[in-house]
Amino acid sequence: MRSPALRHVLTHLITPLLMCLGMGLAYMGAFVHPEPNHMPVAVVGAGQEAKVLAQTVKDTAGDKLDVRTVPTRAAAVDLLRSRTVTGAYVPSARTPELIVASAASDMGATAVEKVFAPVAEKNGAALKVTDVAKPVADDPTGQGLFFLLIAVSIGSYASVAALGAAGAALPMRIRALLALGVSAVVSGIGAFLAGPVFHLAHHDLAGVWGMAWLYSAGILLIGVGLHTFLKRWTTLTMMVLFVMLNFTSSGGLFRPDLQNGFFGTLHAFWNGAGFVEGIRSLLYFGSDGLGRNVWTLAVWLLAGLAVTAIAAAHERAKAASAATVVVPKSPAGPAGPAQEAEAAEEETEETVGV
């Protein structure tokens, strides 16, 4: 009796141990050693001197920087506002200037300053830093949006655990409608925190809510659909998709040009990046790039609808197959003690990640 019981416990310990390993690999791999990786910067000037300086900076930095020249300061500001470059250096013998947009990435602005401050010092001049897109005073580092992402994400994937464990007996269409309703509530809480409570969003709060709803609904529908197939492994899968890979690639702390290529690649299409960058576009950059981020979230929502549709078809086929088989009743009633124990264990597994 002891050996099966011990195996049973050890089997259930697999999930939290995998979470420990996965979270360590993801967070430490993404955040522990940030350094520029093909970070795009610009040197302002149309003459040969600007081109030589740009090439010198590139030769010194290697793969850490991608350096271009732009003819005018106004063109450099446009590139910053579209988040095409992280910083732009304006050479001058007396007042060299570095232009940044810290609302796009406070860490990126700091990294660019470390690159160009020594360039200015070689000419014996102090570097003037001009910020063309500052975060609001209530969120001076601009990282509040990352923590908003965490709040909305946890509300979403934790609700998947509740719907999966407690709502498994409901038809899929009811669970899907509940997912859409819960996502509206979760996004409402997110907008409430971002606006009236912590003042991260001083305008366009309705837009923030809309993007939070798209983001949350996609997670919930994917999770509700996956639960049909994965059961107690759903929580671990959701944590991999929407915590380990999601938070680390969102750009909320470090944009992809301060991370390795893996997280930079995920940033291009993962839903957390669409959420964070979309809200940045809305709040700080005149909606520049907003359309692309909304489409990213919409594609994830469509993926969620597809997964729930497949799960619904699977459940209907399984129910039709079971209807042709006569199942004897257990002494304890329709569920029986074994089934009740299994359901309780599954509910425990579902709540581990919460």
C-alpha positions as semicolon CSV with decimal commas, in nm:
position;residue;x (nm);y (nm);z (nm)
1;M;0,000;0,000;0,000
2;R;0,284;0,239;0,079
3;S;0,452;0,213;-0,260
4;P;0,143;0,305;-0,469
5;A;0,062;0,589;-0,229
6;L;0,416;0,723;-0,253
7;R;0,411;0,700;-0,632
8;H;0,080;0,885;-0,628
9;V;0,227;1,174;-0,426
10;L;0,543;1,189;-0,635
11;T;0,337;1,202;-0,954
12;H;0,148;1,503;-0,825
13;L;0,472;1,676;-0,730
14;I;0,578;1,679;-1,096
15;T;0,365;1,987;-1,171
16;P;0,506;2,225;-0,906
17;L;0,861;2,107;-0,973
18;L;0,822;2,170;-1,345
19;M;0,680;2,513;-1,261
20;C;0,986;2,585;-1,047
21;L;1,223;2,481;-1,324
22;G;1,029;2,661;-1,597
23;M;0,993;2,987;-1,405
24;G;1,362;2,986;-1,316
25;L;1,473;2,922;-1,673
26;A;1,232;3,178;-1,820
27;Y;1,276;3,465;-1,575
28;M;1,648;3,428;-1,520
29;G;1,711;3,370;-1,890
30;A;1,515;3,682;-1,982
31;F;1,596;3,928;-1,703
32;V;1,918;3,841;-1,517
33;H;2,174;3,963;-1,774
34;P;2,024;4,236;-1,994
35;E;2,254;4,379;-2,258
36;P;2,203;4,538;-2,599
37;N;2,136;4,292;-2,879
38;H;2,114;4,462;-3,220
39;M;1,971;4,767;-3,045
40;P;1,871;5,019;-3,314
41;V;2,023;5,366;-3,273
42;A;2,080;5,663;-3,502
43;V;2,343;5,931;-3,555
44;V;2,203;6,259;-3,688
45;G;2,384;6,423;-3,978
46;A;2,403;6,414;-4,357
47;G;2,776;6,464;-4,399
48;Q;3,075;6,234;-4,403
49;E;3,152;6,312;-4,039
50;A;2,821;6,160;-3,922
51;K;2,879;5,848;-4,133
52;V;3,227;5,802;-3,991
53;L;3,099;5,843;-3,636
54;A;2,817;5,592;-3,698
55;Q;3,064;5,338;-3,837
56;T;3,301;5,394;-3,545
57;V;3,021;5,332;-3,293
58;K;2,915;5,021;-3,484
59;D;3,269;4,885;-3,500
60;T;3,313;4,938;-3,127
61;A;2,980;4,783;-3,027
62;G;2,967;4,496;-3,275
63;D;2,638;4,303;-3,269
64;K;2,517;4,499;-2,969
65;L;2,407;4,793;-3,184
66;D;2,252;4,849;-3,525
67;V;2,359;5,203;-3,621
68;R;2,210;5,417;-3,895
69;T;2,239;5,781;-3,993
70;V;1,946;6,018;-4,040
71;P;1,973;6,358;-4,207
72;T;1,786;6,574;-3,956
73;R;1,691;6,589;-3,591
74;A;1,321;6,594;-3,686
75;A;1,365;6,267;-3,876
76;A;1,532;6,116;-3,570
77;V;1,241;6,222;-3,348
78;D;0,997;6,057;-3,591
79;L;1,194;5,732;-3,568
80;L;1,184;5,751;-3,189
81;R;0,811;5,815;-3,181
82;S;0,752;5,516;-3,407
83;R;0,988;5,313;-3,183
84;T;1,206;5,229;-3,480
85;V;1,518;5,337;-3,289
86;T;1,592;5,343;-2,917
87;G;1,804;5,657;-2,921
88;A;1,946;5,919;-3,160
89;Y;2,274;6,103;-3,110
90;V;2,316;6,458;-3,242
91;P;2,692;6,536;-3,266
92;S;2,813;6,879;-3,164
93;A;3,145;7,014;-3,046
94;R;2,980;7,213;-2,767
95;T;2,638;7,059;-2,691
96;P;2,608;6,699;-2,812
97;E;2,254;6,573;-2,761
98;L;2,101;6,229;-2,712
99;I;1,730;6,199;-2,795
100;V;1,534;5,915;-2,630
101;A;1,173;5,811;-2,569
102;S;1,177;5,660;-2,223
103;A;0,805;5,571;-2,234
104;A;0,902;5,304;-2,488
105;S;1,166;5,161;-2,255
106;D;1,327;5,327;-1,957
107;M;1,597;5,059;-1,954
108;G;1,659;5,113;-2,325
109;A;1,702;5,486;-2,276
110;T;1,952;5,420;-1,997
111;A;2,144;5,171;-2,211
112;V;2,170;5,416;-2,502
113;E;2,292;5,690;-2,271
114;K;2,573;5,460;-2,154
115;V;2,671;5,408;-2,517
116;F;2,688;5,774;-2,622
117;A;2,803;5,946;-2,301
118;P;3,165;5,835;-2,363
119;V;3,141;5,958;-2,724
120;A;3,049;6,307;-2,599
121;E;3,319;6,297;-2,331
122;K;3,590;6,238;-2,592
123;N;3,514;6,586;-2,723
124;G;3,521;6,730;-2,372
125;A;3,149;6,808;-2,368
126;A;2,868;6,699;-2,139
127;L;2,589;6,498;-2,302
128;K;2,248;6,662;-2,308
129;V;1,963;6,408;-2,291
130;T;1,624;6,504;-2,438
131;D;1,325;6,279;-2,370
132;V;1,055;6,318;-2,637
133;A;0,811;6,072;-2,477
134;K;0,816;6,060;-2,099
135;P;0,592;5,832;-1,891
136;V;0,337;5,997;-1,665
137;A;0,459;6,114;-1,326
138;D;0,256;5,841;-1,155
139;D;0,459;5,578;-1,344
140;P;0,806;5,733;-1,376
141;T;0,979;5,419;-1,509
142;G;0,695;5,320;-1,740
143;Q;0,698;4,971;-1,591
144;G;0,351;4,998;-1,439
145;L;0,210;4,856;-1,761
146;F;0,409;4,537;-1,702
147;F;0,249;4,493;-1,362
148;L;-0,091;4,563;-1,515
149;L;-0,014;4,279;-1,757
150;I;0,060;4,050;-1,462
151;A;-0,267;4,138;-1,287
152;V;-0,483;4,080;-1,595
153;S;-0,295;3,761;-1,684
154;I;-0,334;3,606;-1,339
155;G;-0,702;3,696;-1,328
156;S;-0,743;3,526;-1,665
157;Y;-0,552;3,203;-1,624
158;A;-0,671;3,157;-1,263
159;S;-1,029;3,185;-1,392
160;V;-0,947;2,907;-1,639
161;A;-0,863;2,687;-1,341
162;A;-1,199;2,769;-1,180
163;L;-1,397;2,711;-1,499
164;G;-1,211;2,389;-1,570
165;A;-1,242;2,237;-1,224
166;A;-1,589;2,359;-1,125
167;G;-1,752;2,398;-1,465
168;A;-1,648;2,078;-1,640
169;A;-2,006;1,947;-1,627
170;L;-2,142;2,250;-1,815
171;P;-2,180;2,245;-2,195
172;M;-1,891;2,405;-2,381
173;R;-2,106;2,689;-2,512
174;I;-2,191;2,788;-2,152
175;R;-1,826;2,772;-2,048
176;A;-1,729;2,981;-2,350
177;L;-1,991;3,244;-2,265
178;L;-1,871;3,244;-1,904
179;A;-1,514;3,294;-2,031
180;L;-1,622;3,597;-2,232
181;G;-1,810;3,737;-1,932
182;V;-1,524;3,676;-1,691
183;S;-1,280;3,843;-1,934
184;A;-1,501;4,153;-1,932
185;V;-1,482;4,161;-1,551
186;V;-1,106;4,095;-1,542
187;S;-1,040;4,370;-1,798
188;G;-1,268;4,602;-1,604
189;I;-1,061;4,542;-1,291
190;G;-0,746;4,607;-1,494
191;A;-0,882;4,935;-1,631
192;F;-0,993;5,038;-1,281
193;L;-0,641;4,974;-1,147
194;A;-0,476;5,150;-1,442
195;G;-0,701;5,454;-1,420
196;P;-0,865;5,564;-1,094
197;V;-0,641;5,365;-0,857
198;F;-0,281;5,404;-0,982
199;H;-0,326;5,664;-1,260
200;L;-0,113;5,482;-1,517
201;A;-0,362;5,587;-1,785
202;H;-0,451;5,957;-1,782
203;H;-0,658;5,926;-2,100
204;D;-0,810;5,664;-2,335
205;L;-0,917;5,443;-2,044
206;A;-1,188;5,286;-2,260
207;G;-0,919;5,183;-2,508
208;V;-0,715;5,030;-2,226
209;W;-1,021;4,830;-2,120
210;G;-1,084;4,715;-2,477
211;M;-0,729;4,588;-2,521
212;A;-0,739;4,419;-2,181
213;W;-1,063;4,245;-2,283
214;L;-0,914;4,119;-2,610
215;Y;-0,610;3,992;-2,421
216;S;-0,804;3,828;-2,136
217;A;-1,070;3,671;-2,360
218;G;-0,802;3,508;-2,574
219;I;-0,637;3,350;-2,269
220;L;-0,964;3,231;-2,118
221;L;-1,096;3,075;-2,438
222;I;-0,767;2,898;-2,509
223;G;-0,760;2,765;-2,154
224;V;-1,123;2,649;-2,150
225;G;-1,070;2,468;-2,478
226;L;-0,740;2,309;-2,373
227;H;-0,891;2,179;-2,049
228;T;-1,103;1,934;-2,246
229;F;-0,785;1,760;-2,360
230;L;-0,525;1,834;-2,091
231;K;-0,735;1,816;-1,770
232;R;-0,506;1,863;-1,468
233;W;-0,212;1,957;-1,691
234;T;-0,397;2,266;-1,813
235;T;-0,260;2,494;-1,540
236;L;0,099;2,401;-1,617
237;T;0,039;2,458;-1,988
238;M;-0,124;2,794;-1,921
239;M;0,169;2,902;-1,705
240;V;0,415;2,808;-1,980
241;L;0,216;2,998;-2,244
242;F;0,100;3,302;-2,050
243;V;0,355;3,345;-1,771
244;M;0,692;3,190;-1,856
245;L;0,699;3,280;-2,226
246;N;0,458;3,571;-2,202
247;F;0,584;3,800;-1,927
248;T;0,945;3,753;-2,034
249;S;0,879;3,851;-2,398
250;S;0,628;4,129;-2,333
251;G;0,878;4,416;-2,335
252;G;0,736;4,540;-2,007
253;L;1,072;4,546;-1,829
254;F;1,321;4,501;-2,112
255;R;1,240;4,548;-2,478
256;P;1,367;4,276;-2,714
257;D;1,680;4,471;-2,806
258;L;1,799;4,419;-2,447
259;Q;1,731;4,044;-2,455
260;N;1,855;3,742;-2,645
261;G;1,708;3,650;-2,982
262;F;1,463;3,393;-2,844
263;F;1,261;3,642;-2,641
264;G;1,301;3,906;-2,910
265;T;1,140;3,670;-3,161
266;L;0,848;3,594;-2,929
267;H;0,797;3,967;-2,876
268;A;0,703;4,002;-3,242
269;F;0,380;3,798;-3,208
270;W;0,309;3,693;-2,847
271;N;-0,008;3,831;-2,691
272;G;0,156;3,989;-2,384
273;A;0,376;4,199;-2,611
274;G;0,070;4,299;-2,812
275;F;-0,101;4,410;-2,491
276;V;0,191;4,609;-2,345
277;E;0,304;4,767;-2,672
278;G;-0,055;4,842;-2,771
279;I;-0,123;5,032;-2,451
280;R;0,207;5,217;-2,488
281;S;0,099;5,318;-2,838
282;L;-0,234;5,436;-2,707
283;L;-0,103;5,632;-2,409
284;Y;0,230;5,774;-2,527
285;F;0,276;5,755;-2,903
286;G;-0,042;5,889;-3,057
287;S;-0,167;5,538;-3,142
288;D;0,131;5,482;-3,376
289;G;0,156;5,104;-3,419
290;L;-0,170;5,041;-3,233
291;G;-0,337;4,863;-3,526
292;R;-0,071;4,595;-3,547
293;N;-0,095;4,522;-3,174
294;V;-0,474;4,504;-3,183
295;W;-0,445;4,253;-3,467
296;T;-0,201;4,048;-3,261
297;L;-0,454;4,026;-2,977
298;A;-0,737;3,956;-3,222
299;V;-0,546;3,662;-3,372
300;W;-0,496;3,514;-3,026
301;L;-0,868;3,558;-2,958
302;L;-0,951;3,381;-3,286
303;A;-0,715;3,101;-3,182
304;G;-0,909;3,074;-2,856
305;L;-1,239;3,051;-3,044
306;A;-1,092;2,781;-3,267
307;V;-0,964;2,577;-2,970
308;T;-1,302;2,595;-2,793
309;A;-1,483;2,495;-3,115
310;I;-1,256;2,191;-3,154
311;A;-1,306;2,103;-2,786
312;A;-1,684;2,134;-2,822
313;A;-1,684;1,901;-3,124
314;H;-1,468;1,653;-2,934
315;E;-1,700;1,657;-2,633
316;R;-2,007;1,607;-2,853
317;A;-1,845;1,311;-3,027
318;K;-1,740;1,162;-2,694
319;A;-2,090;1,207;-2,549
320;A;-2,248;1,045;-2,854
321;S;-2,009;0,751;-2,825
322;A;-2,075;0,714;-2,452
323;A;-2,451;0,718;-2,510
324;T;-2,424;0,388;-2,697
325;V;-2,248;0,219;-2,405
326;V;-2,433;0,108;-2,093
327;V;-2,228;0,197;-1,786
328;P;-2,321;0,021;-1,460
329;K;-2,386;0,249;-1,166
330;S;-2,130;0,261;-0,888
331;P;-2,248;0,179;-0,534
332;A;-2,183;0,539;-0,434
333;G;-2,408;0,683;-0,705
334;P;-2,347;0,824;-1,050
335;A;-1,993;0,944;-0,980
336;G;-1,864;0,681;-0,740
337;P;-1,583;0,723;-0,486
338;A;-1,303;0,673;-0,740
339;Q;-1,444;0,934;-0,974
340;E;-1,504;1,176;-0,686
341;A;-1,145;1,133;-0,568
342;E;-1,017;1,188;-0,922
343;A;-1,225;1,505;-0,956
344;A;-1,096;1,636;-0,623
345;E;-0,737;1,568;-0,727
346;E;-0,791;1,742;-1,058
347;E;-0,934;2,046;-0,883
348;T;-0,629;2,054;-0,656
349;E;-0,399;2,037;-0,959
350;E;-0,594;2,313;-1,131
351;T;-0,542;2,551;-0,841
352;V;-0,166;2,493;-0,799
353;G;-0,078;2,773;-1,036
354;V;-0,311;3,022;-0,868
